[in-house]
Coordinates of C-alpha atoms and ligand atoms in Angstrom, one line a residue:
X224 CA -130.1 17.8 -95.2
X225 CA -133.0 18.9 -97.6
X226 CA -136.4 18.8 -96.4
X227 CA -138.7 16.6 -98.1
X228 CA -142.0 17.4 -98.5
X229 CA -144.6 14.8 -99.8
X230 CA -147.7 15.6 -102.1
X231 CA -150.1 13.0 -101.5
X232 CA -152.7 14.6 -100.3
X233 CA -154.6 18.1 -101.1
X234 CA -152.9 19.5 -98.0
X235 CA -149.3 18.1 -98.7
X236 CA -149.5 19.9 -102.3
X237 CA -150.7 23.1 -101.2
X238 CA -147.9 23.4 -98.3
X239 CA -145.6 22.0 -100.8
X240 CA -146.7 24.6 -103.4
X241 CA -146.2 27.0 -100.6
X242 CA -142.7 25.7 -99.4
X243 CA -141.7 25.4 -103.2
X244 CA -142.3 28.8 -103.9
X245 CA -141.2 30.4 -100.8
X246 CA -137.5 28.3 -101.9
X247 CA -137.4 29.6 -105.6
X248 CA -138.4 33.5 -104.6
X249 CA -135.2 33.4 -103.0
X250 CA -133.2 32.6 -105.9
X251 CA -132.9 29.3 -104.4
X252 CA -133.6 25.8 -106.5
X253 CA -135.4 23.1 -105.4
X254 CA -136.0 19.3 -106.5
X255 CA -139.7 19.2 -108.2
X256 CA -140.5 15.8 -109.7
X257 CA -141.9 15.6 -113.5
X258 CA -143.6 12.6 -115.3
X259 CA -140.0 12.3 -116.8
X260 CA -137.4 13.0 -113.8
X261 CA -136.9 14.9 -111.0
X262 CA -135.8 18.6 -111.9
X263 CA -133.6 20.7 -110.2
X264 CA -135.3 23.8 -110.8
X265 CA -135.1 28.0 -110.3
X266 CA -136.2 31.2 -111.4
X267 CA -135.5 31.3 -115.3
X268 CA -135.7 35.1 -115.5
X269 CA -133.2 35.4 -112.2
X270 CA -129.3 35.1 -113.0
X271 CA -128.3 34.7 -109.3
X272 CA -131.3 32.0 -109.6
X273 CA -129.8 30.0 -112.6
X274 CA -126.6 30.5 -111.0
X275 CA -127.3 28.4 -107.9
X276 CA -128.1 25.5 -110.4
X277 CA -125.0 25.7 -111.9
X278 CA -123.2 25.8 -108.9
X279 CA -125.1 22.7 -107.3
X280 CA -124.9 20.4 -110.3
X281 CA -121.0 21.1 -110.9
X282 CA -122.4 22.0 -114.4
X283 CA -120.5 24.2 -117.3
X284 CA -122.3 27.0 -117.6
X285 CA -122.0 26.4 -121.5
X286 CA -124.5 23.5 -121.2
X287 CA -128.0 25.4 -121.7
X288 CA -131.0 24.4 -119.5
X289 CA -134.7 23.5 -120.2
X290 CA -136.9 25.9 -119.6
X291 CA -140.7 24.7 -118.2
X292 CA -143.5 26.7 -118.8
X293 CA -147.4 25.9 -117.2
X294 CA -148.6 26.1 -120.8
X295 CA -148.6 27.0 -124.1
X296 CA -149.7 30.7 -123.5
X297 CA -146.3 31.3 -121.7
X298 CA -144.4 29.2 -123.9
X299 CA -145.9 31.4 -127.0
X300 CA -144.7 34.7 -124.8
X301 CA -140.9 33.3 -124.8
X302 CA -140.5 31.7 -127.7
X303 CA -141.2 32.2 -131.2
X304 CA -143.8 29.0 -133.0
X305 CA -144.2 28.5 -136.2
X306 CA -146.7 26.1 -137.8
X307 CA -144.8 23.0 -137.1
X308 CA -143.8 23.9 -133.6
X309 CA -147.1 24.6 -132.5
X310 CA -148.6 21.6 -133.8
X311 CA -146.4 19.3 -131.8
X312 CA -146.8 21.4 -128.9
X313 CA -151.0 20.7 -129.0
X314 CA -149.8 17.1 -129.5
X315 CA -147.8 16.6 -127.0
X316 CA -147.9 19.1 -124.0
X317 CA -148.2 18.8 -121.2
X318 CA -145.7 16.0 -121.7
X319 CA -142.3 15.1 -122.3
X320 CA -141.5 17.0 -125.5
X321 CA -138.8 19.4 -125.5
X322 CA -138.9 22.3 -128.4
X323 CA -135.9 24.1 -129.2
X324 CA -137.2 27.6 -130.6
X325 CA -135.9 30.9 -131.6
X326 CA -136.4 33.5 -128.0
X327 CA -138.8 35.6 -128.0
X328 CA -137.5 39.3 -128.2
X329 CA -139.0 40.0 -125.4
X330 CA -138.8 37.1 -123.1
X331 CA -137.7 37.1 -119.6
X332 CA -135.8 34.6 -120.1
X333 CA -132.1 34.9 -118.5
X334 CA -129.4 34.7 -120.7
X335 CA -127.6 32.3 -118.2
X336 CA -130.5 30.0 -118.9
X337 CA -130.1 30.1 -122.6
X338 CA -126.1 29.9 -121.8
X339 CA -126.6 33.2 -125.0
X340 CA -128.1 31.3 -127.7
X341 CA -130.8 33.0 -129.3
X342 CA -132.9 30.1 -129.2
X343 CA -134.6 28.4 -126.2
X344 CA -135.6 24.7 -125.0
X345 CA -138.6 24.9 -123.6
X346 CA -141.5 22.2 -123.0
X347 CA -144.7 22.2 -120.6
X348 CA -144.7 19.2 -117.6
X349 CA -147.0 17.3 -116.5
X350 CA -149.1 18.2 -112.9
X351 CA -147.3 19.4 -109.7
X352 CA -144.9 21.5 -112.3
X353 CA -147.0 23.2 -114.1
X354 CA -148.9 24.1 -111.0
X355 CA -145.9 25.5 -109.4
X356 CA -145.1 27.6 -112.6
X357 CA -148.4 28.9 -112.4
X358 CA -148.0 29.6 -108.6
X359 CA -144.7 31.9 -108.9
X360 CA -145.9 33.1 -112.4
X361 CA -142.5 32.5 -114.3
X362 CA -141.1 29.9 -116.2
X363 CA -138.6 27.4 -114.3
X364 CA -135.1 26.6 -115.5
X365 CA -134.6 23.3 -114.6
X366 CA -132.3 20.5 -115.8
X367 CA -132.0 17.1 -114.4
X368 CA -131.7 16.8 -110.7
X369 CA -128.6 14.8 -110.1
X370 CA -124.7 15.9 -110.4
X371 CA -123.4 16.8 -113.5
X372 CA -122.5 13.6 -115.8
X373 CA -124.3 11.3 -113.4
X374 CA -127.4 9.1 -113.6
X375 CA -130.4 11.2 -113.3
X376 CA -132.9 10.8 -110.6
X377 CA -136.7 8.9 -110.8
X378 CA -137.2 9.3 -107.0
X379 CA -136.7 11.8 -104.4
X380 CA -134.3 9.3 -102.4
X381 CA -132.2 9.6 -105.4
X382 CA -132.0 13.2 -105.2
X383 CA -131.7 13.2 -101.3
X384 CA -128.5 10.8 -102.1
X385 CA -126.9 12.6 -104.6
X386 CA -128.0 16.7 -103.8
X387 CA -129.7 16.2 -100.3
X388 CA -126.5 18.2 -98.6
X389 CA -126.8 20.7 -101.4
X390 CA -130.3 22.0 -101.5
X391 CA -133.4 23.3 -99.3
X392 CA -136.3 21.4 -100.5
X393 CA -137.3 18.4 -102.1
X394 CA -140.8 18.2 -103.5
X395 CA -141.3 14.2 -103.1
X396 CA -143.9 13.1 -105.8
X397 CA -143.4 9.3 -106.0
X398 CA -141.7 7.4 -108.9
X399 CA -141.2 9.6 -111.9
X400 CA -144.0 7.5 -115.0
X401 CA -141.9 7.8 -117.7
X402 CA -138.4 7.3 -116.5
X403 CA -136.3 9.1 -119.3
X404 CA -135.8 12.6 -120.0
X405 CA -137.7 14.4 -122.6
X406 CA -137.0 13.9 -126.3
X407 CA -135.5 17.1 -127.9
X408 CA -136.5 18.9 -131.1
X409 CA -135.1 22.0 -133.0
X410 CA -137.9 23.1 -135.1
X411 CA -136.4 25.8 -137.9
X412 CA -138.7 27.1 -140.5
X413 CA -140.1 23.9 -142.0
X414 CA -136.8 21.1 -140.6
X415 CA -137.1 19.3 -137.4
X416 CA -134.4 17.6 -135.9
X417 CA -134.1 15.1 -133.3
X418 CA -131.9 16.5 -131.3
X419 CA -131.9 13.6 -128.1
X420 CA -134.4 10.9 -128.3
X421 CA -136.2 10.6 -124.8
X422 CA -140.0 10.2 -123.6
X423 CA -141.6 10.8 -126.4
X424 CA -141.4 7.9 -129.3
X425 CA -140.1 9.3 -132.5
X426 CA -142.3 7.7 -134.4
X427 CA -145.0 9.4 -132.4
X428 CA -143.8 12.7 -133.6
X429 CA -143.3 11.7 -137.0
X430 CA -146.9 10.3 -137.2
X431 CA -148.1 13.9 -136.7
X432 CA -146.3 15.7 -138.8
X433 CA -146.7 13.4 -141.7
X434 CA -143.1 13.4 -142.4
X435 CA -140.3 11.7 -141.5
X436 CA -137.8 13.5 -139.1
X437 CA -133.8 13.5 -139.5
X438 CA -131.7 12.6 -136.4
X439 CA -128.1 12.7 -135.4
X440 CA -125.8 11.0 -137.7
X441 CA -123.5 10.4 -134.7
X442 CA -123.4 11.1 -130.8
X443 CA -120.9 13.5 -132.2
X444 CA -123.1 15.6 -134.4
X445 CA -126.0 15.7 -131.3
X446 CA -122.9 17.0 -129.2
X447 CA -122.6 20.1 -131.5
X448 CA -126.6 20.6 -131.8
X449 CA -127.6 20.1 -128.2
X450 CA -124.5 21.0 -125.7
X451 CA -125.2 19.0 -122.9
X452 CA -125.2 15.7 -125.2
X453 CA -121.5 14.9 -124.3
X454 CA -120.6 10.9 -124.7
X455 CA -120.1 10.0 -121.4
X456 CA -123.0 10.8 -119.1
X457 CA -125.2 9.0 -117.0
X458 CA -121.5 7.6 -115.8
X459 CA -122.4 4.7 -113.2
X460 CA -119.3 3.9 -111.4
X461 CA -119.1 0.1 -112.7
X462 CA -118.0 -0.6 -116.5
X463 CA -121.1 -0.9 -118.4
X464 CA -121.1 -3.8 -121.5
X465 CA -124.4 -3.8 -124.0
X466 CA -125.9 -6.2 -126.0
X467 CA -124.5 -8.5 -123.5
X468 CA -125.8 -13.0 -124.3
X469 CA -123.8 -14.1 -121.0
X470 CA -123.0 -12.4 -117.7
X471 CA -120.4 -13.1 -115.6
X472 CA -120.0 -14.0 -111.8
X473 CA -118.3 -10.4 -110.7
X474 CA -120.9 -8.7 -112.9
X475 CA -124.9 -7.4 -112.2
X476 CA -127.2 -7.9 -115.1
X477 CA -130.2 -6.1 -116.3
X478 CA -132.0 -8.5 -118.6
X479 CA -134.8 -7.5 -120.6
X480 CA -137.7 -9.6 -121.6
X481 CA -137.9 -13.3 -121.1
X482 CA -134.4 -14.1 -123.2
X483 CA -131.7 -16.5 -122.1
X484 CA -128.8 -15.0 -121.1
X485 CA -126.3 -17.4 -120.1
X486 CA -124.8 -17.1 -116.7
X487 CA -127.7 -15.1 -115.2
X488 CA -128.0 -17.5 -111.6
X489 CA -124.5 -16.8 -111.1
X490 CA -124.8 -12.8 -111.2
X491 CA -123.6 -11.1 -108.5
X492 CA -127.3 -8.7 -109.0
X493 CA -130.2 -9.5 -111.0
X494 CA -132.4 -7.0 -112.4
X495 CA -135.2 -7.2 -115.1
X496 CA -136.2 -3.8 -116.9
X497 CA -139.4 -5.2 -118.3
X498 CA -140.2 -9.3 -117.9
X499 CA -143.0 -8.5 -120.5
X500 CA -140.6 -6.9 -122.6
X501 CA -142.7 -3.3 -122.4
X502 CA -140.4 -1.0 -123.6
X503 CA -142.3 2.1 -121.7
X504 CA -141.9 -0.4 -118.7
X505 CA -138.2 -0.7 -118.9
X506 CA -137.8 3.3 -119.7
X507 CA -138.9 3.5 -116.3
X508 CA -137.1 1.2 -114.8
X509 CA -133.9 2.0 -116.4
X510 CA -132.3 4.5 -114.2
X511 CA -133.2 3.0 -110.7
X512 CA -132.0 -0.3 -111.7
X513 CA -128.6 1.0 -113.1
X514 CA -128.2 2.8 -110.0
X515 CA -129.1 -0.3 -107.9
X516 CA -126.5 -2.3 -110.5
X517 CA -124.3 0.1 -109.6
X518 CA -124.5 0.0 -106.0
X519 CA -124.4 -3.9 -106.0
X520 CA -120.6 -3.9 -105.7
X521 CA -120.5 -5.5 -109.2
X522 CA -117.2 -5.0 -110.9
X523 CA -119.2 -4.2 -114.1
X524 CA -122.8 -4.0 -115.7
X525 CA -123.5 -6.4 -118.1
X526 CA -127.3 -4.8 -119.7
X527 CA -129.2 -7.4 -122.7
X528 CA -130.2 -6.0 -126.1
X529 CA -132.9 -3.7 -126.3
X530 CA -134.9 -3.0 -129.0
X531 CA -134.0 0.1 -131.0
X532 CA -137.6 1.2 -131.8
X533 CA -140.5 3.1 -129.5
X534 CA -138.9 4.4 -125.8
X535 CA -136.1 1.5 -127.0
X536 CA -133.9 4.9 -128.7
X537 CA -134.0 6.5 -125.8
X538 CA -132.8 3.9 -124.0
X539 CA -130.4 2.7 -125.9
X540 CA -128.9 6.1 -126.1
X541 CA -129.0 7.1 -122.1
X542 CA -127.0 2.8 -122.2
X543 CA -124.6 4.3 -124.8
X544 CA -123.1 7.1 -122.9
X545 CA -123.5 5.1 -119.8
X546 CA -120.9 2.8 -121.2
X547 CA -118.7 5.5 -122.9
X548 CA -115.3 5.6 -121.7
X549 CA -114.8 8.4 -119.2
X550 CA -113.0 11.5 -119.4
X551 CA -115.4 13.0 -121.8
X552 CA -118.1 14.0 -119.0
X553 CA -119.3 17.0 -118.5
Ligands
TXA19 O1 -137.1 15.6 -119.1 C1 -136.3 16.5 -119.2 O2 -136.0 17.1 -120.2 C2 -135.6 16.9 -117.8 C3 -136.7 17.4 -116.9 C4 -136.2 18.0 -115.6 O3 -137.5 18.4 -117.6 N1 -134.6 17.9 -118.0 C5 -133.4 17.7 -118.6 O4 -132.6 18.8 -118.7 O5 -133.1 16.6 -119.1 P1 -131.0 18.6 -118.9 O6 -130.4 20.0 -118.6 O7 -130.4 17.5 -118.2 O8 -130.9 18.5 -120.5 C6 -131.2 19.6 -121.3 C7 -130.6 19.3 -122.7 C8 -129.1 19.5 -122.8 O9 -128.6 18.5 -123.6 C9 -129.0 20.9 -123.5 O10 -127.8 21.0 -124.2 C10 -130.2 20.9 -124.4 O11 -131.2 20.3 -123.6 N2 -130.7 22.3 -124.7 C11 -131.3 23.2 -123.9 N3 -131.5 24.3 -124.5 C12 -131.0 24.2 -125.8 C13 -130.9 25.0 -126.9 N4 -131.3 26.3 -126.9 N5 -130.3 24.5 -128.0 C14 -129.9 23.2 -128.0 N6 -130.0 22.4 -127.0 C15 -130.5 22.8 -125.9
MG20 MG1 -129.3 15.7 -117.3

């Protein structure tokens, strides 16, 4: 079973730091959490590295991964910015943007990491991260922490659960803030696509460039763009119904806001993502409770409308291939 290691306090970072980097030098991965979700991250410059996370997520290796940098002076040595990119980059990093950019010529990088494209995701976390980046002085592949085409994890007990047999370490940093995974953008000469919406708003992005941005047409378009945006992920093992007004008695419901939804007393599991109706609230609620759902016994998921605006895109697109039907999982 993986160790877990806490960072509370001064001295829990500094031996996790220690413990982290002692994993990672061995081509090993380990669990690190980020302000969006835990990461299941290794050396992106080693292949036998990138391998291992392959191997332990049951991922295809066509899927590209994430790469984390500690800031914008590594990103600008892997991959090439332009005007637009580096904009968004001051805006938003460190933070839960994801830039997809040509490589560098140069770069480090593994091809594994990039599964061969010549262009790279990469984005700068928030705190414990970057600090570990900046510890083993390369950038971290690192996609979400959780078997491939499941839920991804907010807490290190989700990891333990799902990885725990797999993997050395687990850096335990609490509740992940934001919940969701990064939103993804392909900036290209003077276009930027959404390519997955995610912790970031989109409307924050378009409000600093000045412009609005374009976005999928269909799930099946963002398939093509980004690889790993197949239909059904997230897959909880219950049947999953949105936009649900009633539940039923061999169902769990996650509500949102103070609506009526008729049937709730008689739920077999009750959940709320945000009473208030926060919609940065329920982003980081949202995977816990559909795991909890899940594990309720509850012969299906019946989840209340959510508001398609702010974190609600996100959301409503991590509930989406939740409920697609399976068989298209990665
Ligand atoms: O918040 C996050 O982004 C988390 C944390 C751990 O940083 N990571 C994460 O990674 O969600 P992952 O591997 O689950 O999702 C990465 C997504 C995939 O859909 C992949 O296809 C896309 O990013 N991606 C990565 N590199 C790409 C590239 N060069 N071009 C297009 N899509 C890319
Ligand atoms: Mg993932």
């Amino acid at each position: 079973m993986a160790r877990i290691i806490p960072i509370a306090t001064d001295k829990d970072r500094a031996e996790a730091i220690t413990a982290a980097t002692e994993v990672l030098m061995r081509q090993r991965p380990v669990a690190i959490p980020t302000e969006t979700v835990y990461g299941l991250a290794a050396d992106a410059t080693h292949p036998a590295a990138i391998t291992s996370i392959y191997e332990t997520k049951g991922r295809p290796r066509f899927n590209p991964l994430i790469c984390h940098m500690a800031d914008l002076a590594m990103a600008e040595r892997n991959a090439v910015f332009d005007p637009l990119s580096r904009k968004l980059a001051e805006a938003f990093w460190p933070g839960p943007l994801t830039l997809v950019l040509p490589l560098q010529e140069n770069s480090g990088i593994h091809p594994l990491a990039t599964a061969g494209l010549d262009s790279v995701g990469i984005r700068v976390p928030v705190g414990f991260t970057a600090e570990l980046i900046r510890n083993l002085g390369r950038p971290l592949a690192a996609p979400s922490a959780n078997s491939s085409g499941r839920i991804s994890p907010t807490t290190a007990q989700h990891v333990a659960a799902d990885l725990g047999q797999k993997i050395d370490v687990i850096i335990d940093g609490g509740a992940c803030p934001v919940g969701v995974e990064s939103t993804i953008v392909k900036v290209k000469g003077g276009d930027v696509r959404l390519l997955r919406p995610g912790g970031i708003a989109v409307e924050a992005i378009e409000a600093v460039l000045g412009t609005v941005i374009s976005r999928p047409k269909a799930s099946g378009t963002a398939a093509i763009e980004a690889p790993g945006m197949l239909a059904s992920h997230y897959a909880p093992d219950a049947s999953v119904r949105l936009n649900a007004t009633s539940v039923g008695q061999d169902e769990a419901l996650i509500a949102f806001g103070s609506g009526d939804i008729s049937g709730a007393a008689g739920a077999k599991a009750l959940f709320n993502l945000s009473p208030a109706g926060d919609l940065a609230e329920a982003a980081s609620n949202l995977f816990d409770y559909l795991k909890r759902a899940d594990a309720s016994g509850a012969k299906g998921i019946a989840v209340a409308p959510i508001p398609n605006e702010g974190l609600g895109e996100a959301i409503n697109d991590r509930l989406m291939r939740a409920a697609a039907p399976r068989g298209t999982e990665e």
